[in-house]
PDB file of C-alpha atoms (C1' of nucleotides) in Angstrom:
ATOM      1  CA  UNK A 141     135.012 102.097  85.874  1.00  0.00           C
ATOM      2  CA  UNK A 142     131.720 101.266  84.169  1.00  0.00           C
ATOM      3  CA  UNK A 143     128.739  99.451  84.373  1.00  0.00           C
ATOM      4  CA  UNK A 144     129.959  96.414  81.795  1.00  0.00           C
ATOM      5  CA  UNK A 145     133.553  96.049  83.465  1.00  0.00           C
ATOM      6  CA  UNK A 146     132.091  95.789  86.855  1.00  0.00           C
ATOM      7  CA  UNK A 147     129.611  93.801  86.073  1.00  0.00           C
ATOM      8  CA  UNK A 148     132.949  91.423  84.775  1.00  0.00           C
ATOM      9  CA  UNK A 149     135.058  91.653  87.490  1.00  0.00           C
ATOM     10  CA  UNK A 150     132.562  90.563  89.932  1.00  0.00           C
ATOM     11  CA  UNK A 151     131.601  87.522  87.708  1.00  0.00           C
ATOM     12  CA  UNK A 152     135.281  87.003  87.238  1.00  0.00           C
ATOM     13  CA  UNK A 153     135.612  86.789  90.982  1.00  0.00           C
ATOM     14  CA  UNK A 154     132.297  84.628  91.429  1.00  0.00           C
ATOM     15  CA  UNK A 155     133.499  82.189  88.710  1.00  0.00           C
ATOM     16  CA  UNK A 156     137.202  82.004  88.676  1.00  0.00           C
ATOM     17  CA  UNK A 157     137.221  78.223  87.319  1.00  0.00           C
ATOM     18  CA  UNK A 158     133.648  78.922  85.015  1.00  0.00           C
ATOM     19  CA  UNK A 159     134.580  76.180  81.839  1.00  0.00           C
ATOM     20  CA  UNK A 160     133.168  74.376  79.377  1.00  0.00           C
ATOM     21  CA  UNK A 161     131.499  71.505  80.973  1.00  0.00           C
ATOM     22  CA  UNK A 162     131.152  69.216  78.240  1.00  0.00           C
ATOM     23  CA  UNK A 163     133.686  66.505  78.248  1.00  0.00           C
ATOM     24  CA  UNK A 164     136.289  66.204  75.178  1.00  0.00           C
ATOM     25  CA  UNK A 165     139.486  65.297  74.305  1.00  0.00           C
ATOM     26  CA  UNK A 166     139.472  66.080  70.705  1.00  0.00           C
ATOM     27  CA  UNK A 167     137.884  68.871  68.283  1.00  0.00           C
ATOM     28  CA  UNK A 168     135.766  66.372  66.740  1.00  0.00           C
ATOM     29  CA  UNK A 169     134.267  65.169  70.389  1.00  0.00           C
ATOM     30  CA  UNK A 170     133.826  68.484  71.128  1.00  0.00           C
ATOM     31  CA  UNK A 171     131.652  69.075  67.857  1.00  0.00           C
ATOM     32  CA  UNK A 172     129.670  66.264  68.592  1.00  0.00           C
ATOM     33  CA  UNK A 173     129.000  66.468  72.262  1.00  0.00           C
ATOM     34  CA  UNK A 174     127.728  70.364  71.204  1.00  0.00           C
ATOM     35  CA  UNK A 175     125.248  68.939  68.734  1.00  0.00           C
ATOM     36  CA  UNK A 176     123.798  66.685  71.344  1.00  0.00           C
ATOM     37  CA  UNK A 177     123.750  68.959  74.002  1.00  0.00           C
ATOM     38  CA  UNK A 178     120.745  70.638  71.953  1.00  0.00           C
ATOM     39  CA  UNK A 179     117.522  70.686  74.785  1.00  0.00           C
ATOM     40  CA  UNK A 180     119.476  68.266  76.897  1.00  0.00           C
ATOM     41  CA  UNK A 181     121.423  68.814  80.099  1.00  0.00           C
ATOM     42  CA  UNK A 182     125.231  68.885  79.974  1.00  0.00           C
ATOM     43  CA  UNK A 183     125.127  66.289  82.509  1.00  0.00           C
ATOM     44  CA  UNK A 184     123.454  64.018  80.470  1.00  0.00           C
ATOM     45  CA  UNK A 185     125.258  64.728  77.442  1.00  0.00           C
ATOM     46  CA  UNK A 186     128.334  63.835  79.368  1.00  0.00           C
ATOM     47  CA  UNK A 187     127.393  60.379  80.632  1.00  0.00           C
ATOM     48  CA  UNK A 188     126.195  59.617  76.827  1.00  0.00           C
ATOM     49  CA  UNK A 189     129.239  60.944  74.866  1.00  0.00           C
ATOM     50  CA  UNK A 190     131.235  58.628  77.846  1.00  0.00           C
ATOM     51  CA  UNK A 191     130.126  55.753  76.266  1.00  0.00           C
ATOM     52  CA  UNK A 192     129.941  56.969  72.645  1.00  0.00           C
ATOM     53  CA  UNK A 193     133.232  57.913  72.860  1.00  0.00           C
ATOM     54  CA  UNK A 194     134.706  54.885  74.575  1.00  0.00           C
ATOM     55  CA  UNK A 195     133.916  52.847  71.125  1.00  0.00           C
ATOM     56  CA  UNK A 196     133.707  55.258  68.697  1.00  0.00           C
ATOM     57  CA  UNK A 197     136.522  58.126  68.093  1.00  0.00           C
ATOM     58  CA  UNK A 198     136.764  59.583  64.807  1.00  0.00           C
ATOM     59  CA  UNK A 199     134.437  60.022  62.107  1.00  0.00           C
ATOM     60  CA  UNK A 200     135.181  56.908  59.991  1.00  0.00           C
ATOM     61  CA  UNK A 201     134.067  54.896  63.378  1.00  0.00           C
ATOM     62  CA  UNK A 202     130.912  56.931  63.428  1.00  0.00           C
ATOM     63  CA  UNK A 203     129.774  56.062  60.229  1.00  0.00           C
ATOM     64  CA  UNK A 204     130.743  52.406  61.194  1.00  0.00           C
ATOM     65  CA  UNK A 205     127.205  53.105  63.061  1.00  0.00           C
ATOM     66  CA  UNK A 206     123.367  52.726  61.448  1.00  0.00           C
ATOM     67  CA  UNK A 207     120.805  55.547  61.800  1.00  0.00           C
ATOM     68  CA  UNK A 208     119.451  53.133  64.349  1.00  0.00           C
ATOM     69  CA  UNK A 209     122.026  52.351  66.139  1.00  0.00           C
ATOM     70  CA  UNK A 210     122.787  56.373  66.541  1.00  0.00           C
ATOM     71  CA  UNK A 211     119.587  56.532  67.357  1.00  0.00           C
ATOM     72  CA  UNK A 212     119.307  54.354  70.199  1.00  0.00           C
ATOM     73  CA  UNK A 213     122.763  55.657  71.310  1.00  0.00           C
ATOM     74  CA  UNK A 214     121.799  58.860  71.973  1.00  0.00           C
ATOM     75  CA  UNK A 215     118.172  58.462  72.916  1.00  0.00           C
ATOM     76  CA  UNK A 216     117.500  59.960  75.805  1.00  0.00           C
ATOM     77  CA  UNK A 217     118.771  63.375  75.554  1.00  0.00           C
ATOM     78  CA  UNK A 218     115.931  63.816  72.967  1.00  0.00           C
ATOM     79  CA  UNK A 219     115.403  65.258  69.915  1.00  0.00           C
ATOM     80  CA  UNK A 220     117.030  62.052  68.518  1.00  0.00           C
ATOM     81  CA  UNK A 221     116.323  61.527  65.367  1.00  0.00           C
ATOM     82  CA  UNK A 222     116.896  64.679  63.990  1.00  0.00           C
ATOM     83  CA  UNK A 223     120.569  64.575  66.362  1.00  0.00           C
ATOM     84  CA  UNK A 224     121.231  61.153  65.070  1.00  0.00           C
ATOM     85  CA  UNK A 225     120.655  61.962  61.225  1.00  0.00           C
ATOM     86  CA  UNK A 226     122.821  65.435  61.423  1.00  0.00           C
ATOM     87  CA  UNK A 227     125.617  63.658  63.165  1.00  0.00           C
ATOM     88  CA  UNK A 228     125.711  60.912  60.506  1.00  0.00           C
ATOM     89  CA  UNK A 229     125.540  63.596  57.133  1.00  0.00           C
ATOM     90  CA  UNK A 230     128.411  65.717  59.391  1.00  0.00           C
ATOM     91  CA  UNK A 231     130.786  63.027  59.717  1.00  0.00           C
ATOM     92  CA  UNK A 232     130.284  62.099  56.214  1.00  0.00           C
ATOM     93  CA  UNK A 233     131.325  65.542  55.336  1.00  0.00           C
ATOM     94  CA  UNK A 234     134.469  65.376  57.274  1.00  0.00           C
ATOM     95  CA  UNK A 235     135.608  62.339  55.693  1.00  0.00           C
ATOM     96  CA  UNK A 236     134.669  63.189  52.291  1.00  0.00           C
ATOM     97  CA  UNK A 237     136.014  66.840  52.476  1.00  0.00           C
ATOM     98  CA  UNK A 238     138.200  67.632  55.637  1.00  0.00           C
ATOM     99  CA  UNK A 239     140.159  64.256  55.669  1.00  0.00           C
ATOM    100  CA  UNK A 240     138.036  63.517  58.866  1.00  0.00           C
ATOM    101  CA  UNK A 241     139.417  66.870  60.345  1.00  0.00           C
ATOM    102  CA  UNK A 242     136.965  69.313  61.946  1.00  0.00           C
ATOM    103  CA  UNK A 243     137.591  72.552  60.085  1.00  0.00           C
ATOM    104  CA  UNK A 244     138.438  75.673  62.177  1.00  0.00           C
ATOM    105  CA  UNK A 245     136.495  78.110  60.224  1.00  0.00           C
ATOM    106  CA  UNK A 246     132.838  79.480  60.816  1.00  0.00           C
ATOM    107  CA  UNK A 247     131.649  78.822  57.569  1.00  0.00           C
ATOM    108  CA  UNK A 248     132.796  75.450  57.161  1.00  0.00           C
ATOM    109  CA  UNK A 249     131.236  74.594  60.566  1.00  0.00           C
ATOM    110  CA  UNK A 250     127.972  76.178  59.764  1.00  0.00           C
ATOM    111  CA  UNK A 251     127.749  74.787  56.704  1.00  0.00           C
ATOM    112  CA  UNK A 252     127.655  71.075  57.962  1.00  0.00           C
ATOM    113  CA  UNK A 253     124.404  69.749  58.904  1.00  0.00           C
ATOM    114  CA  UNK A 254     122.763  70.364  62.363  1.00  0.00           C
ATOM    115  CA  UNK A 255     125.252  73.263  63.409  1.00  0.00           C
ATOM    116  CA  UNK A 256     124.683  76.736  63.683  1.00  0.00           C
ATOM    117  CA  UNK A 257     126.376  79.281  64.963  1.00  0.00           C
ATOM    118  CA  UNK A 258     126.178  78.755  68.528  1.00  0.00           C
ATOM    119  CA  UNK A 259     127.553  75.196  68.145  1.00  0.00           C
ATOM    120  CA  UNK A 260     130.222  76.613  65.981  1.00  0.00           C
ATOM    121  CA  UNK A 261     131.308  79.075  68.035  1.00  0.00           C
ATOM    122  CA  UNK A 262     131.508  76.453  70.891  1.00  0.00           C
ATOM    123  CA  UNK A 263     133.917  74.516  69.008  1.00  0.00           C
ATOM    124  CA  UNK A 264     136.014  77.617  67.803  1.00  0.00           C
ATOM    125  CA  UNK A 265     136.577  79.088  71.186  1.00  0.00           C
ATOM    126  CA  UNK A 266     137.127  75.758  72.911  1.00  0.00           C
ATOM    127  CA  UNK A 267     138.638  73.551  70.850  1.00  0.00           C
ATOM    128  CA  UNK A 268     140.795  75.873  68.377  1.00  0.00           C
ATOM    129  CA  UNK A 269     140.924  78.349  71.035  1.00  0.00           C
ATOM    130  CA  UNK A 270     139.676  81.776  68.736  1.00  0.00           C
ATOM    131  CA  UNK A 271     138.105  84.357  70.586  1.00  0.00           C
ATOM    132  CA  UNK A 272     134.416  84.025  70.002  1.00  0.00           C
ATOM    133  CA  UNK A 273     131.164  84.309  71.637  1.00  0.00           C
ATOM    134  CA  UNK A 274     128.587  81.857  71.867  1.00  0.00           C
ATOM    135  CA  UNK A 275     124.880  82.692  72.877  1.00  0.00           C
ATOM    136  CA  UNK A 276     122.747  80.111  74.534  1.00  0.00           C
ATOM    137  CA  UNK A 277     119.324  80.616  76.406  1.00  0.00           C
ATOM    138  CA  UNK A 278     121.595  81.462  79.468  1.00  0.00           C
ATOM    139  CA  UNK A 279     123.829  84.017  77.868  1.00  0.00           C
ATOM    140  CA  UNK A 280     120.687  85.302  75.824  1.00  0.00           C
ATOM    141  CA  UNK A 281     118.626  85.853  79.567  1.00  0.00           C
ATOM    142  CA  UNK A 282     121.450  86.991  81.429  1.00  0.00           C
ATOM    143  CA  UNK A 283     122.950  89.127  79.134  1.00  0.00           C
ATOM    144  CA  UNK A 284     119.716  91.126  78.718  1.00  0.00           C
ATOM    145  CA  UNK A 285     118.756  90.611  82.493  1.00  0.00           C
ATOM    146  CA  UNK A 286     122.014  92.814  83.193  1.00  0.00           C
ATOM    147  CA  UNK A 287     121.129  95.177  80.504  1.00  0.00           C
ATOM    148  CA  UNK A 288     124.427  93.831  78.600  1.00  0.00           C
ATOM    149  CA  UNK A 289     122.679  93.030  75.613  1.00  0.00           C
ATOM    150  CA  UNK A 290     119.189  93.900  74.527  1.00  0.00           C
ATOM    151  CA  UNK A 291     116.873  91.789  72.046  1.00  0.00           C
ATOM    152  CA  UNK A 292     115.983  88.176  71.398  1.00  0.00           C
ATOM    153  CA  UNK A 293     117.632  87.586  67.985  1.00  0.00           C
ATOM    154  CA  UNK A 294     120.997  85.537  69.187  1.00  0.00           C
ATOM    155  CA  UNK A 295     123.122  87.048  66.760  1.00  0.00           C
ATOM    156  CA  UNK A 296     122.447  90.474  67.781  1.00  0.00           C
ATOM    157  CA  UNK A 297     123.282  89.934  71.158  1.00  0.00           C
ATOM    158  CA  UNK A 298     126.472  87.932  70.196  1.00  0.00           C
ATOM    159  CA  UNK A 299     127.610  92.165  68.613  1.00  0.00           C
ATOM    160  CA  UNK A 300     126.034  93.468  70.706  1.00  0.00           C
ATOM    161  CA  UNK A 301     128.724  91.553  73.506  1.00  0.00           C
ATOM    162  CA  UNK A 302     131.290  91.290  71.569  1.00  0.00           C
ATOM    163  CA  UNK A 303     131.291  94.801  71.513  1.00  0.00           C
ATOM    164  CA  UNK A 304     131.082  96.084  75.076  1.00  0.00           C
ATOM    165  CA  UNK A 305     133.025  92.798  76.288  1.00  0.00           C
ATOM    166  CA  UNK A 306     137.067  93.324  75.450  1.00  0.00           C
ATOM    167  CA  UNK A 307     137.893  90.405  72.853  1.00  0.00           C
ATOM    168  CA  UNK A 308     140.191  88.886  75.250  1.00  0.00           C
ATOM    169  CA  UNK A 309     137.386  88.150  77.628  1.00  0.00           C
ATOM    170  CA  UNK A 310     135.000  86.764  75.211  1.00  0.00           C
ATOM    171  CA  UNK A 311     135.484  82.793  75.765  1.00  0.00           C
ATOM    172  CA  UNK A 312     135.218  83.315  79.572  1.00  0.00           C
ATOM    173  CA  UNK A 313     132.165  85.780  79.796  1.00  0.00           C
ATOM    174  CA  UNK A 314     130.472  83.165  77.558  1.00  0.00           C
ATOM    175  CA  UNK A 315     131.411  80.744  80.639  1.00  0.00           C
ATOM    176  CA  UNK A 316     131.058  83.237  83.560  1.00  0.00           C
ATOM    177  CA  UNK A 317     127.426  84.401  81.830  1.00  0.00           C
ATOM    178  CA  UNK A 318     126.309  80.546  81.368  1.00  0.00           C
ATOM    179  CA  UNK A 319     127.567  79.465  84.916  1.00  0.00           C
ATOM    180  CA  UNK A 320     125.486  82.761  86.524  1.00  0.00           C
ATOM    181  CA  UNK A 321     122.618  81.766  84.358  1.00  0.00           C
ATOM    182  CA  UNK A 322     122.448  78.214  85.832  1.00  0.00           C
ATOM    183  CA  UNK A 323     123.785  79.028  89.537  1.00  0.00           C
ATOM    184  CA  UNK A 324     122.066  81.992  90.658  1.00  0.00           C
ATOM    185  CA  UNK A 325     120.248  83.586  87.369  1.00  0.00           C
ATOM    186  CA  UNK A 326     117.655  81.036  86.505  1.00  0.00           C
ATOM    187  CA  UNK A 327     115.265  81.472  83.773  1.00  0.00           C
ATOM    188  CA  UNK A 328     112.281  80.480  86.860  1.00  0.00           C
ATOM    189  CA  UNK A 329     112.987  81.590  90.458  1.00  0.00           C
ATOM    190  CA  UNK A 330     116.213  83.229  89.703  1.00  0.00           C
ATOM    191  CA  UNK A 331     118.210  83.642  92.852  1.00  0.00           C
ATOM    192  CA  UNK A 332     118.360  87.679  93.411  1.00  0.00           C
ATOM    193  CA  UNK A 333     118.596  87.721  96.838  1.00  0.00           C
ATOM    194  CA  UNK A 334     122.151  85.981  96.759  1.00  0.00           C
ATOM    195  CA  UNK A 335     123.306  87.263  93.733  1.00  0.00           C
ATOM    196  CA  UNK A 336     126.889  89.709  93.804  1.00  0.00           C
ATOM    197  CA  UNK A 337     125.307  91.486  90.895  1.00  0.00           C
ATOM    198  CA  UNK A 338     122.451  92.415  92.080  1.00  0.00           C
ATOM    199  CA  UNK A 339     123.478  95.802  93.529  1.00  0.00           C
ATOM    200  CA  UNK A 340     124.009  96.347  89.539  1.00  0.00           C
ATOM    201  CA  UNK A 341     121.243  95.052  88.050  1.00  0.00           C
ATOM    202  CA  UNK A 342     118.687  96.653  86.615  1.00  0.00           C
ATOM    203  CA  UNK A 343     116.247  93.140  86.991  1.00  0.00           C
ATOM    204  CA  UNK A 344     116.594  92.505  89.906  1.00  0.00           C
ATOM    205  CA  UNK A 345     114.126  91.087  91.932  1.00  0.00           C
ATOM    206  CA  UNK A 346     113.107  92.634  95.172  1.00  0.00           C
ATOM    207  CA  UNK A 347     112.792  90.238  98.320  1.00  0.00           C
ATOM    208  CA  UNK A 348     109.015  89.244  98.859  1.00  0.00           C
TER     209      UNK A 348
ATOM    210  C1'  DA B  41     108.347  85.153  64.421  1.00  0.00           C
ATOM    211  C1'  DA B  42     106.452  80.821  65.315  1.00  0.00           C
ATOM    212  C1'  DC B  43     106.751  75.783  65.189  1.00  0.00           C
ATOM    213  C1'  DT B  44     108.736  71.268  65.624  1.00  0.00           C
ATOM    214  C1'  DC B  45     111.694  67.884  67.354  1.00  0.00           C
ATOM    215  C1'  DG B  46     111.752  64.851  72.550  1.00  0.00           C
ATOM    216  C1'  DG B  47     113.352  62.163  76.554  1.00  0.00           C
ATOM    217  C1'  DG B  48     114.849  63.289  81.161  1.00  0.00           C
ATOM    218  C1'  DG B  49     115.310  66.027  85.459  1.00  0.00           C
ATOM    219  C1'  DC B  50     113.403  68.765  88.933  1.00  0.00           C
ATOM    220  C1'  DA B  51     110.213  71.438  91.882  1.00  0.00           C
TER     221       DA B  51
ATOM    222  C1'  DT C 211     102.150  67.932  86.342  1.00  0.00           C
ATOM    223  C1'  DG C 212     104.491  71.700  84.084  1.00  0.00           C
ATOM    224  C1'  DC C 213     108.409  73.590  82.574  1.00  0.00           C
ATOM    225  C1'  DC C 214     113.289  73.804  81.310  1.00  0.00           C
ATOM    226  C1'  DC C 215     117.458  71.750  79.429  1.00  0.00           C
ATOM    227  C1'  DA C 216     125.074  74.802  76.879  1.00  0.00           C
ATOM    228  C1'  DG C 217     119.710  74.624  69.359  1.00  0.00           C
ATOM    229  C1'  DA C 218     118.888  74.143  64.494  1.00  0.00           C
ATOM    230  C1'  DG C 219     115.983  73.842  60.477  1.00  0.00           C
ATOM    231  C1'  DT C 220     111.728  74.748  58.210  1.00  0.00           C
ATOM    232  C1'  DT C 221     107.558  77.379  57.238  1.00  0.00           C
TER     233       DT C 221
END
DNA sequence: AACTCGGGGCA
DNA sequence: TGCCCAGAGTT
């Protein structure tokens, strides 16, 4: 057996329920809970999509809403403004061009304002269920912590995974890799000590 | 590759 | 008080 599928089964056992732990119930919530969850905590994001979403479901009902009032909305996850002003131009685009559908393809998604290809391939693998990998700041540290991946360019390490991680696997390693990175793999004091890959890893720190 | 946006949570 | 949080766009 080698290194990579060990290194899965073990997180597969560690995190048999790892999902995605933003809240949606639709493709387009999904899209716009990922674009807010920018630099904020998926906590956070959570509690404000709750109330976003109680009032406002579709993209005709978000551009019911002022910069402003998107603004204030969504204020304290941060980066605002920029969050607010992306959301507005995307749902604009889905009206105008995708009969207020979020489109299923990677370069429709990345071609709407304020989402790249991590956001994209949230929505893809979550929402339209297409095996894809996404790479955060977890998945990015983790994944070269275990000597999975190697490099800090994002999509590098998203081939660099997608190659030595069976296709099949790729929406739950994304999970399994995120929920390591925040459990027991933290970017500051990571949690070696207590960690079920640390027999495998080639990072690991040594107790003090 | 480096910078900027940014309020909130946590040690 | 300092640093990180399920990033993306610009320079």
């Amino acid at each position: 057996m080698s290194n990579v599928n060990s290194i899965l089964s073990i997180l597969a056992a560690t995190y048999p329920e790892a999902h995605c732990e933003l809240n949606f119930s639709t493709p387009f919530e999904l899209l716009i809970a990922t674009m807010l969850s920018a630099q904020a905590t998926d906590k956070k994001v959570n509690q404000v999509t709750e109330r976003l979403f109680r009032d406002y479901k579709t993209p005709e009902q978000f551009l019911t809403m002022s910069l402003a009032e998107m603004e204030q909305a969504i204020k304290e996850l941060g980066l605002y403004h920029n969050k607010a002003k992306n959301i507005l131009a995307t749902c604009h685009i889905l009206v105008e061009n995708y009969g207020g559908e979020v489109p299923g393809s990677m370069e429709a998604l990345t071609q709407l304002p304020g989402v790249g290809r991590k956001t994209a391939n949230v929505v893809l693998s979550n929402a339209f269920h297409i095996p894809a990998m996404a790479v955060d700041t977890h998945v990015l540290r983790v994944s070269n912590r275990l000597g999975l991946a190697s490099g800090t360019n994002p999509d590098l390490i998203e081939k660099q995974l997608m190659s030595c991680i069976p296709r099949s696997q790729w929406i739950q390693a994304h999970h399994w890799l995120i929920w390591h990175g925040r459990r027991i793999c933290a970017a500051r004091n990571p949690k070696c000590p207590e960690c079920p890959l640390s027999p495998l890893c080639p990072s690991r720190l040594l107790p003090a």
